[in-house]
PDB file of C-alpha atoms in Angstrom:
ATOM      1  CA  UNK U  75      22.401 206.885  43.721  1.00  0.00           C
ATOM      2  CA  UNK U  76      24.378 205.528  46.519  1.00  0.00           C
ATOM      3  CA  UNK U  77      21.303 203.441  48.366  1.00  0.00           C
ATOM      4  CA  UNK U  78      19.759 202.733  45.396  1.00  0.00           C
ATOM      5  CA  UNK U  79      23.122 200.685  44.308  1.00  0.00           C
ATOM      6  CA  UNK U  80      23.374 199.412  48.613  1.00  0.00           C
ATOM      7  CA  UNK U  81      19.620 198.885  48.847  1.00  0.00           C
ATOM      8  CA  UNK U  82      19.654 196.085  45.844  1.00  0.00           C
ATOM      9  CA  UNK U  83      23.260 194.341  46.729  1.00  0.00           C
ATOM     10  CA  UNK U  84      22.144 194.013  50.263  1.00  0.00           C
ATOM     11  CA  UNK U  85      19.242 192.197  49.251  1.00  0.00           C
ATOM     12  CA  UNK U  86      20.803 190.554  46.462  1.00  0.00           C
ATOM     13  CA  UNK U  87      22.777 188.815  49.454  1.00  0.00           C
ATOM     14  CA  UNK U  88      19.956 188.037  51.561  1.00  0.00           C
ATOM     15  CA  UNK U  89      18.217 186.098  48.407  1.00  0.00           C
ATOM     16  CA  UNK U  90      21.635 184.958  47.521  1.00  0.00           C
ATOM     17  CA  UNK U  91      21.701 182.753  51.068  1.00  0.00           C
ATOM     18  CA  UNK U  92      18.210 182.138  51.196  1.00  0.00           C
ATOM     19  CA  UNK U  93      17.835 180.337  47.904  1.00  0.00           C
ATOM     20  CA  UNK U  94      21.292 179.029  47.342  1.00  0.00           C
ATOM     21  CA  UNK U  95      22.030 180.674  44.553  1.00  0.00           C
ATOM     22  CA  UNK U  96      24.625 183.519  43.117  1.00  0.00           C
ATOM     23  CA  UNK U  97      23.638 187.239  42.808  1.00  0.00           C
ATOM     24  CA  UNK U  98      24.571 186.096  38.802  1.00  0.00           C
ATOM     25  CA  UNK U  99      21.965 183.785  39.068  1.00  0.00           C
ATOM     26  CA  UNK U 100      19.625 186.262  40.318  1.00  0.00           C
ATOM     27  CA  UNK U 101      19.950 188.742  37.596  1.00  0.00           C
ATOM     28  CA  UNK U 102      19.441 186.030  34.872  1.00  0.00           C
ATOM     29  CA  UNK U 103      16.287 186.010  32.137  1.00  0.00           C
ATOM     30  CA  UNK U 104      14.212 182.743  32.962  1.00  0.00           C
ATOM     31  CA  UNK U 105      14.072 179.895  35.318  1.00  0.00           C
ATOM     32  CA  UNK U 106      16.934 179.157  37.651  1.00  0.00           C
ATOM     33  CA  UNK U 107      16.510 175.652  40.045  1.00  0.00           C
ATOM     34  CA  UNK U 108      18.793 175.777  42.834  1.00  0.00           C
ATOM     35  CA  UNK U 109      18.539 172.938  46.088  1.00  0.00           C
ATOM     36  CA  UNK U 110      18.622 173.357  49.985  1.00  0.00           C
ATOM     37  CA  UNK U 111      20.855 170.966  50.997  1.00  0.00           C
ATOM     38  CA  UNK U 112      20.170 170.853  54.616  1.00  0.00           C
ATOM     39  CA  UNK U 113      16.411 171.158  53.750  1.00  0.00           C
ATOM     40  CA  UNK U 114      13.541 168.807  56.088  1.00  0.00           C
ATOM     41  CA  UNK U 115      12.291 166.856  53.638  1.00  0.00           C
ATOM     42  CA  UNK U 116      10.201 167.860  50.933  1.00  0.00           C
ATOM     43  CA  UNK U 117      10.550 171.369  50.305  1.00  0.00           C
ATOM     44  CA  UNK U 118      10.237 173.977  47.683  1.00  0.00           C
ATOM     45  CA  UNK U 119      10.399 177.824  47.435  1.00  0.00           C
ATOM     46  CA  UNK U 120       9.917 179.547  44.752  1.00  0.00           C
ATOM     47  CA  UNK U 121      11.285 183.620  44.009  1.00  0.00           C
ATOM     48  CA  UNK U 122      10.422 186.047  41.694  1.00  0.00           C
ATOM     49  CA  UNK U 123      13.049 188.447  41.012  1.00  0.00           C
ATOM     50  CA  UNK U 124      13.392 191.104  38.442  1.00  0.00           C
ATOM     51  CA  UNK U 125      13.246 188.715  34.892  1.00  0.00           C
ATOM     52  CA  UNK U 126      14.389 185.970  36.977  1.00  0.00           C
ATOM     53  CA  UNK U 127      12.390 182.950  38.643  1.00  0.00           C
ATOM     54  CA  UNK U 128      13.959 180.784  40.770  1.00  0.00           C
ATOM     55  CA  UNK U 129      12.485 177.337  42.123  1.00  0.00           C
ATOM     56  CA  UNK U 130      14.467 176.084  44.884  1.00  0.00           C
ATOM     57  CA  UNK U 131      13.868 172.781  46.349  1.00  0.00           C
ATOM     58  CA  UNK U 132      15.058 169.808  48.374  1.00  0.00           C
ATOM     59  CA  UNK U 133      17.379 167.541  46.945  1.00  0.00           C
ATOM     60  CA  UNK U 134      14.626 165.003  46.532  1.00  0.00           C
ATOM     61  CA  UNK U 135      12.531 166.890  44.908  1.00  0.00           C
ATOM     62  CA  UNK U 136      14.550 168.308  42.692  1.00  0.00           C
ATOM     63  CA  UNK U 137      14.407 166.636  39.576  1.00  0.00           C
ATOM     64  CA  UNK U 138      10.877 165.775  39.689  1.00  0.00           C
ATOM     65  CA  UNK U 139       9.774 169.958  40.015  1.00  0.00           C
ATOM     66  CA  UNK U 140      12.401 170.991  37.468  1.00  0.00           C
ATOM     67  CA  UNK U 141      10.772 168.200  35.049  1.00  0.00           C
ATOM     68  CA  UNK U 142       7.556 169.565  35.936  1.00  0.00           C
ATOM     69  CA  UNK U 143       8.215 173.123  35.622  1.00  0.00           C
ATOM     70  CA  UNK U 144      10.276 173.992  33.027  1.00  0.00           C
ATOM     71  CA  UNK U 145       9.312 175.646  30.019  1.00  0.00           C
ATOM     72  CA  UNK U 146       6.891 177.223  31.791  1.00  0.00           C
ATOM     73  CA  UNK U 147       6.051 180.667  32.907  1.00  0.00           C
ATOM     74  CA  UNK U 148       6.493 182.556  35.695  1.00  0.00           C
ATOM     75  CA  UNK U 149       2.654 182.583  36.334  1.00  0.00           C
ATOM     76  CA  UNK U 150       2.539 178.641  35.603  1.00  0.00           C
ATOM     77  CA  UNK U 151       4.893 178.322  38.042  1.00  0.00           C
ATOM     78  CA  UNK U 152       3.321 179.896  40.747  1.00  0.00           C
ATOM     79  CA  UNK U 153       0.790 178.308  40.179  1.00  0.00           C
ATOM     80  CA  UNK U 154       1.614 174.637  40.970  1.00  0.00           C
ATOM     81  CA  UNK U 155      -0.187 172.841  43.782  1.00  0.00           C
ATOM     82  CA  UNK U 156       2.796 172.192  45.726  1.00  0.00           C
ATOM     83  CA  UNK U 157       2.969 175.459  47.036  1.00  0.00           C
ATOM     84  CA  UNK U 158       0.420 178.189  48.413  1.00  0.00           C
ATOM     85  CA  UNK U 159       0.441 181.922  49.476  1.00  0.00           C
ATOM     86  CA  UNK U 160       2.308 184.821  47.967  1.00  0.00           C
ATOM     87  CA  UNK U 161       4.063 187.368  49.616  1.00  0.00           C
ATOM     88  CA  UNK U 162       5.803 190.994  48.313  1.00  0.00           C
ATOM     89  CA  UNK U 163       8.253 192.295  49.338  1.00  0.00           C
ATOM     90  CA  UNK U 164       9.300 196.265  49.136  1.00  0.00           C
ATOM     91  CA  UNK U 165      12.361 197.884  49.721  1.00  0.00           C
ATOM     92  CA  UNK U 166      13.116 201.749  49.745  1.00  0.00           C
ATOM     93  CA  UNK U 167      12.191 204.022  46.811  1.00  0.00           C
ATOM     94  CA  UNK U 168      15.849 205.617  46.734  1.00  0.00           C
ATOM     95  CA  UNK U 169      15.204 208.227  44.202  1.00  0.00           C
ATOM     96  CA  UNK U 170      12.614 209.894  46.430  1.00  0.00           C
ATOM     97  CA  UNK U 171      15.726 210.831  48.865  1.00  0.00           C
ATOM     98  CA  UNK U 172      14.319 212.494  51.999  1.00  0.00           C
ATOM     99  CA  UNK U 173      12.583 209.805  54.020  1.00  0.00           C
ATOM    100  CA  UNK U 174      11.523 212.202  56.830  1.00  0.00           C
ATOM    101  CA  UNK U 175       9.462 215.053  56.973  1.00  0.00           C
ATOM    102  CA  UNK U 176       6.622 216.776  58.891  1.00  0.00           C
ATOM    103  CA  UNK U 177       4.456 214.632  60.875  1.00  0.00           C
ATOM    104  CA  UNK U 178       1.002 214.705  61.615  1.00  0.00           C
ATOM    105  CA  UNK U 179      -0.196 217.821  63.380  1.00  0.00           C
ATOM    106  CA  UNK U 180      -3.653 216.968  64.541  1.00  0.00           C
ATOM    107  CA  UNK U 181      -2.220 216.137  67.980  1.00  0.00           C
ATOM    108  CA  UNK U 182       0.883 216.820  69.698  1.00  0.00           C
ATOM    109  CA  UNK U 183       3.013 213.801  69.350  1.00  0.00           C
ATOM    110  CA  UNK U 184       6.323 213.280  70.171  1.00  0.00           C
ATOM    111  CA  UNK U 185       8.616 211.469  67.934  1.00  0.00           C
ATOM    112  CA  UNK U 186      11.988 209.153  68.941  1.00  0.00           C
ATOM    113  CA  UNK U 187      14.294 206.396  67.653  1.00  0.00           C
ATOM    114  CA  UNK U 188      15.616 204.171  69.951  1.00  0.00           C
ATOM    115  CA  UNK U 189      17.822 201.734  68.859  1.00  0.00           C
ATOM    116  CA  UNK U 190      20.017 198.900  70.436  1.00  0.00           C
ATOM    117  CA  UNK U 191      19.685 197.891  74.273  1.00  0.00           C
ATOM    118  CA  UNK U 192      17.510 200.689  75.210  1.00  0.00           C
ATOM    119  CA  UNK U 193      14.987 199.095  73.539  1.00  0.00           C
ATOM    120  CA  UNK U 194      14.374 196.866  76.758  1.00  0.00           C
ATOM    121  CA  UNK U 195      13.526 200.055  78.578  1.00  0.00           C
ATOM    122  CA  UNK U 196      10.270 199.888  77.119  1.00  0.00           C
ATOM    123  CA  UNK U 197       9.692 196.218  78.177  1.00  0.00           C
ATOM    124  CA  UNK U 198       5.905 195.535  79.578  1.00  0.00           C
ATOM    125  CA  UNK U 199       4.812 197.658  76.334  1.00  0.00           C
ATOM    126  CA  UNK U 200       1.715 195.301  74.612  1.00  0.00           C
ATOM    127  CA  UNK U 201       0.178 196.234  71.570  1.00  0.00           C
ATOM    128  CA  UNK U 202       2.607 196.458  69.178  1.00  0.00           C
ATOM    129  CA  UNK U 203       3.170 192.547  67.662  1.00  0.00           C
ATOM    130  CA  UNK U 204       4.157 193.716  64.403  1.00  0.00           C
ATOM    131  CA  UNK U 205       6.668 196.325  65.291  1.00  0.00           C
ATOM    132  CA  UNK U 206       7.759 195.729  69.347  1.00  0.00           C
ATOM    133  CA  UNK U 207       6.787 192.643  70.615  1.00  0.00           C
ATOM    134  CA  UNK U 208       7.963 191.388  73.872  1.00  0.00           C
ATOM    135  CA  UNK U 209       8.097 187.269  74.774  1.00  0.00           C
ATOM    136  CA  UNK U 210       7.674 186.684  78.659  1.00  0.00           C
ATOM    137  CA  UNK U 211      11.372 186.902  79.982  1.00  0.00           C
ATOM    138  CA  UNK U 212      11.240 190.571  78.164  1.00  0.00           C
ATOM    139  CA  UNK U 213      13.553 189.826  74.845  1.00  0.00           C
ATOM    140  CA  UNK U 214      12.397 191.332  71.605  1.00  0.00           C
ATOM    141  CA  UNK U 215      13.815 191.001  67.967  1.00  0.00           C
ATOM    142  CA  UNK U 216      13.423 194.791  67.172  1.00  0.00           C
ATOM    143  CA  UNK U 217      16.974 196.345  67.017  1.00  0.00           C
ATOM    144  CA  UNK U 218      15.538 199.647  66.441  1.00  0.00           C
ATOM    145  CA  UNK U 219      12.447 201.628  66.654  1.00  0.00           C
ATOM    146  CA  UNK U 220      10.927 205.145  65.505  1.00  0.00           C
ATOM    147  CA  UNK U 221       7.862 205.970  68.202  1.00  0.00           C
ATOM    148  CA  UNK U 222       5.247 208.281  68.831  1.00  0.00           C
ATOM    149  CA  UNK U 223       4.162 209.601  71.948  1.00  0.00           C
ATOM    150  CA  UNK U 224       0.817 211.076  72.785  1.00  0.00           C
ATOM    151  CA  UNK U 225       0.039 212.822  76.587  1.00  0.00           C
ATOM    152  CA  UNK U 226       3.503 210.709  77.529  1.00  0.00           C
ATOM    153  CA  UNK U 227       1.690 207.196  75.736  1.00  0.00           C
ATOM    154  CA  UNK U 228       3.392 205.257  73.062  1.00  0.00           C
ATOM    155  CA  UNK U 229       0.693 205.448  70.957  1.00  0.00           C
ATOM    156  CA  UNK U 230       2.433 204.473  67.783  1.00  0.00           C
ATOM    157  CA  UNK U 231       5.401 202.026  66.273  1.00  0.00           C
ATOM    158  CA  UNK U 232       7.351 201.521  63.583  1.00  0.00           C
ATOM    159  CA  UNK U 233      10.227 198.668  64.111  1.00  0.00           C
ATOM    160  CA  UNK U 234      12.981 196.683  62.613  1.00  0.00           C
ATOM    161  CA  UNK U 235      14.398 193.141  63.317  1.00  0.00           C
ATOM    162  CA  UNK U 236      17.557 191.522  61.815  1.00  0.00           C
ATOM    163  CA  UNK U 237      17.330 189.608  59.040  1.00  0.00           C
ATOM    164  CA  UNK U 238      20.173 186.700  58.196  1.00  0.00           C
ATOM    165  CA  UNK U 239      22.131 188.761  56.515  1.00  0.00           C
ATOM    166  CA  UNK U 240      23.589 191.759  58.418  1.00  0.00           C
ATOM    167  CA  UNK U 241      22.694 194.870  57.937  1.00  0.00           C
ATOM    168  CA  UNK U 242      19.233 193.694  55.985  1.00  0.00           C
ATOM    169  CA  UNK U 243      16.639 194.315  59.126  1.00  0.00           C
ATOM    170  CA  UNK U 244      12.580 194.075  58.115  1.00  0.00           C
ATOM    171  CA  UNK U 245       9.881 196.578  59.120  1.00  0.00           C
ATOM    172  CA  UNK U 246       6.863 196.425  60.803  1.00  0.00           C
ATOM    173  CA  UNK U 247       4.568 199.478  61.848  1.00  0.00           C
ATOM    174  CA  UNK U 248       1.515 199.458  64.656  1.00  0.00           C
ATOM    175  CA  UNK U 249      -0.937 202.556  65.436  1.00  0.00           C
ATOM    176  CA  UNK U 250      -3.141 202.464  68.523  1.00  0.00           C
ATOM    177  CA  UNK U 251      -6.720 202.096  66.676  1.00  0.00           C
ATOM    178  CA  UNK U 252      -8.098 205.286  67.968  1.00  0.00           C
ATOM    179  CA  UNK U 253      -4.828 207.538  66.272  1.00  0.00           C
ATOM    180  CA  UNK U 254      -5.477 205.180  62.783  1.00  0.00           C
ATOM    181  CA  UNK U 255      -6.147 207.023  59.775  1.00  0.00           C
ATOM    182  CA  UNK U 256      -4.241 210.234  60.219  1.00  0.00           C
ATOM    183  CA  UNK U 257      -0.927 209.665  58.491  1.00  0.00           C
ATOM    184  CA  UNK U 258       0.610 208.282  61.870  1.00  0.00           C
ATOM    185  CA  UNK U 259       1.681 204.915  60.612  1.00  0.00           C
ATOM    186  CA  UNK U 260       3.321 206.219  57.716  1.00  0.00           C
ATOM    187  CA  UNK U 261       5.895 209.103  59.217  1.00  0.00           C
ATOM    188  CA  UNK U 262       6.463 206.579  61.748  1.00  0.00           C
ATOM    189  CA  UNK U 263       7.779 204.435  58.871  1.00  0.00           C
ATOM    190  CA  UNK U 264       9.508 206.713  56.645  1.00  0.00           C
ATOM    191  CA  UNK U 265      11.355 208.197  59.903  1.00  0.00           C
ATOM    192  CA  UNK U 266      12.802 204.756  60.830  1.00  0.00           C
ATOM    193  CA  UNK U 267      13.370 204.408  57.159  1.00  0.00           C
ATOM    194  CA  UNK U 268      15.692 207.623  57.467  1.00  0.00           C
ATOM    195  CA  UNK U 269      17.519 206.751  59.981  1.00  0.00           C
ATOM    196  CA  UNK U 270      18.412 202.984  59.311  1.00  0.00           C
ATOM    197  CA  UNK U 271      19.296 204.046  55.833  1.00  0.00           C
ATOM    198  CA  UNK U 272      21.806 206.736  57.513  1.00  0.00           C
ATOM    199  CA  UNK U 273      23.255 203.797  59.052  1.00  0.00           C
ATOM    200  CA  UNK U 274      23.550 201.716  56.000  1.00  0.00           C
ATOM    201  CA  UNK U 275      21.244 199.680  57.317  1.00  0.00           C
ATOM    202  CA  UNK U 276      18.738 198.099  54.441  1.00  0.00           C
ATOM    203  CA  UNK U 277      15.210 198.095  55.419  1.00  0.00           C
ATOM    204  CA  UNK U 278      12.494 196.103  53.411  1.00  0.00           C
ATOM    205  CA  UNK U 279       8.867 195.327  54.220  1.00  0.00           C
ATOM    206  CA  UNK U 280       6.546 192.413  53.319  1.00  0.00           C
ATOM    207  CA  UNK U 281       2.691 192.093  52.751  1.00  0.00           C
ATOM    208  CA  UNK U 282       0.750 189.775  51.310  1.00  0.00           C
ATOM    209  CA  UNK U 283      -0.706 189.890  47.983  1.00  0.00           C
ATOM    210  CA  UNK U 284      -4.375 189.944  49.276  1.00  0.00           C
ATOM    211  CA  UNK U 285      -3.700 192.560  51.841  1.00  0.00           C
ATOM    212  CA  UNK U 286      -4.256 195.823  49.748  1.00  0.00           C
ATOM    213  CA  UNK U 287      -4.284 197.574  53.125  1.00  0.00           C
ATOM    214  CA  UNK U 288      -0.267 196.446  53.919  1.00  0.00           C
ATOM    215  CA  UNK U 289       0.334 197.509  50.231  1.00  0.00           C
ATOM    216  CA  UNK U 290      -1.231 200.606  50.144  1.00  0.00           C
ATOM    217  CA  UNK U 291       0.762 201.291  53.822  1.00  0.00           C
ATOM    218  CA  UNK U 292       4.032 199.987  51.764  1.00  0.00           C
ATOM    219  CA  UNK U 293       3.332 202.208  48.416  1.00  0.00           C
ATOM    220  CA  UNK U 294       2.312 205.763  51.306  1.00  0.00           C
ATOM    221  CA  UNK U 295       5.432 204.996  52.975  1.00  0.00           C
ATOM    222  CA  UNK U 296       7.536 205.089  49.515  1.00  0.00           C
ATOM    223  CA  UNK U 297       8.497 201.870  49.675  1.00  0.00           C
ATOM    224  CA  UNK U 298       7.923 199.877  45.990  1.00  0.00           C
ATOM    225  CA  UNK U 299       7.803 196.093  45.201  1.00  0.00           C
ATOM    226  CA  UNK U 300      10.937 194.221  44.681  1.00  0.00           C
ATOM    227  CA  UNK U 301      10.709 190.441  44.577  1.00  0.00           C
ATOM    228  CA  UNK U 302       7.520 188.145  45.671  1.00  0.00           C
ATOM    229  CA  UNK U 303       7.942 184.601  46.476  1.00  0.00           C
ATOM    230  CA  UNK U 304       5.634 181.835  48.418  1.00  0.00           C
ATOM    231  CA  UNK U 305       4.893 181.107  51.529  1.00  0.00           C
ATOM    232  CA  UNK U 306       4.510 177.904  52.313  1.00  0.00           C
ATOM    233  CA  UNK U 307       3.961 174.452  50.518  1.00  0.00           C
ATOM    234  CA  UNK U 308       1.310 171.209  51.117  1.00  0.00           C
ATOM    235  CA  UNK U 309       4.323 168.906  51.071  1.00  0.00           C
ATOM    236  CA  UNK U 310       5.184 169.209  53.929  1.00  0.00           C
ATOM    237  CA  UNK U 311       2.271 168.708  56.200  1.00  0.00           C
ATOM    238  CA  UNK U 312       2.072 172.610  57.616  1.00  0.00           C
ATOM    239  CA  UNK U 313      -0.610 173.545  55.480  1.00  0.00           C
ATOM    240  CA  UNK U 314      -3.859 173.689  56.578  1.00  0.00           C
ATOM    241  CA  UNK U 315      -5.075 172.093  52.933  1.00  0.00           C
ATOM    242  CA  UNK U 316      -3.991 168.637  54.137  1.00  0.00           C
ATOM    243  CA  UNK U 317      -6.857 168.679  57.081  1.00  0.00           C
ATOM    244  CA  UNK U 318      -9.725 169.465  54.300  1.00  0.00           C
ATOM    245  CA  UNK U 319      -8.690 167.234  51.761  1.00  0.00           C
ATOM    246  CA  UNK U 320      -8.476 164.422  54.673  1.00  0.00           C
ATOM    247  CA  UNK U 321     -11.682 165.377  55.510  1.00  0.00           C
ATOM    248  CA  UNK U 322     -13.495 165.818  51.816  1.00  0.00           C
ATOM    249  CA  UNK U 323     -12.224 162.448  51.347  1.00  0.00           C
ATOM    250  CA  UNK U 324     -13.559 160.549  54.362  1.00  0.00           C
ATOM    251  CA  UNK U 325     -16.581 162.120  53.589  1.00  0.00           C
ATOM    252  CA  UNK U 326     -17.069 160.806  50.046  1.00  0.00           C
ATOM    253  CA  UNK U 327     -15.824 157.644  50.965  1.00  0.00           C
ATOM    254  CA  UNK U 328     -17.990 157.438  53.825  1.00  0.00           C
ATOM    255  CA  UNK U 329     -20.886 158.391  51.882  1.00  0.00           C
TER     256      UNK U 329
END
């Protein structure tokens, strides 16, 4: 029971700093509001966490959402047109223990974990945005990384990058298209899963709720849902809503 009692303070301290609030907070029945001090003005995130929803926002807006919002719930609150896009996120299923196991045996792979600087010895590799992505002086985000290796060609990925809290790092898995659909993606996950885990290191990994694909990945890899919050919000100009509704409306007013 060890990671299972690591795996949720670690995260408990990553949601901690990224909503401004206290792992107390977090463990509370109903709606928590919480502000972002340093925050680009307007802005608004909202968590779901075990009975808990917290709606965290700039100062500005603060007292106009929490008006807005309260007494309702948690669905109502996701709800609101402020915000758009939901993601999940899944952490380790500790009480299935062993991470690792025996690969696929269709071909004959060969598996590794690299981890650290000799990472950058496989600089030039392309393919692998999600788990090993190089920018063009060479740097990468991935701290560590379980591969596969087919007739001496990485031909599959699973990688982790820091997160702002230390020792919180996400995942991200690739498979070469042609090796897809043979279990490859998910040993490649539950081995880097073993080993960051052995290095009290807490891994978690995030999918949308419309990809079933990611969470079906997530759910083969033993990894189960933990806390879903948005992704972005029409205040502040990013979202792509802002262009249609500009446009519906010249439209009918043109008309």
């Amino acid at each position: 029971m060890k990671n299972k009692a690591m795996i949720k303070n670690k995260i408990e301290e990553l949601l901690s700093e990224e909503y401004y609030c206290s792992p107390e907070e977090l463990n509370k029945s109903g709606t928590v509001y919480t502000i972002k001090p340093e925050a680009e003005q307007p802005y608004i995130k909202i968590l779901a966490y075990g009975k808990c929803v917290l709606v965290c926002t700039s100062e500005d807006l603060h007292s106009r959402v929490k008006k807005l919002t309260q007494n309702k719930s948690r669905d109502e609150i996701f709800e609101i047109p402020f915000v758009y896009g939901q993601t999940i996120h899944y952490i380790p299923d500790a009480a299935q223990g062993g991470y690792a196991g025996n690969g696929p045996t269709e071909h004959d792979y060969v598996w590794e974990f690299i981890m650290g600087k000799d990472i950058l010895e496989l600089r030039g590799l392309t393919g692998f945005d999600n788990s090993l992505a190089f920018d063009g002086e060479g740097r990468t985000p991935t701290e560590a990384v379980y591969i596969a290796r087919h007739d001496n060609k990485i031909i599959g990925a699973a990688g982790a990058a820091k997160s702002s809290v230390e020792a919180v790092w996400e995942v991200g898995v690739d498979v070469a298209e042609e090796h897809r659909n043979a279990g490859l993606g998910t040993y490649l996950v539950r081995g880097l899963t073993k080993e960051l885990l052995t290095r009290n290191i807490v891994p978690f990994y995030s999918a949308s709720v419309t990809n079933i694909g990611s969470q079906m990945v997530a759910y083969r890899c033993g990894y189960v849902p933990f806390w879903v919050d948005t992704y972005g919000t029409v205040l502040d100009g990013s979202s792509v809503y802002n262009d249609i509704v500009k446009n519906l409306t010249y439209e009918k007013n043109a008309g």
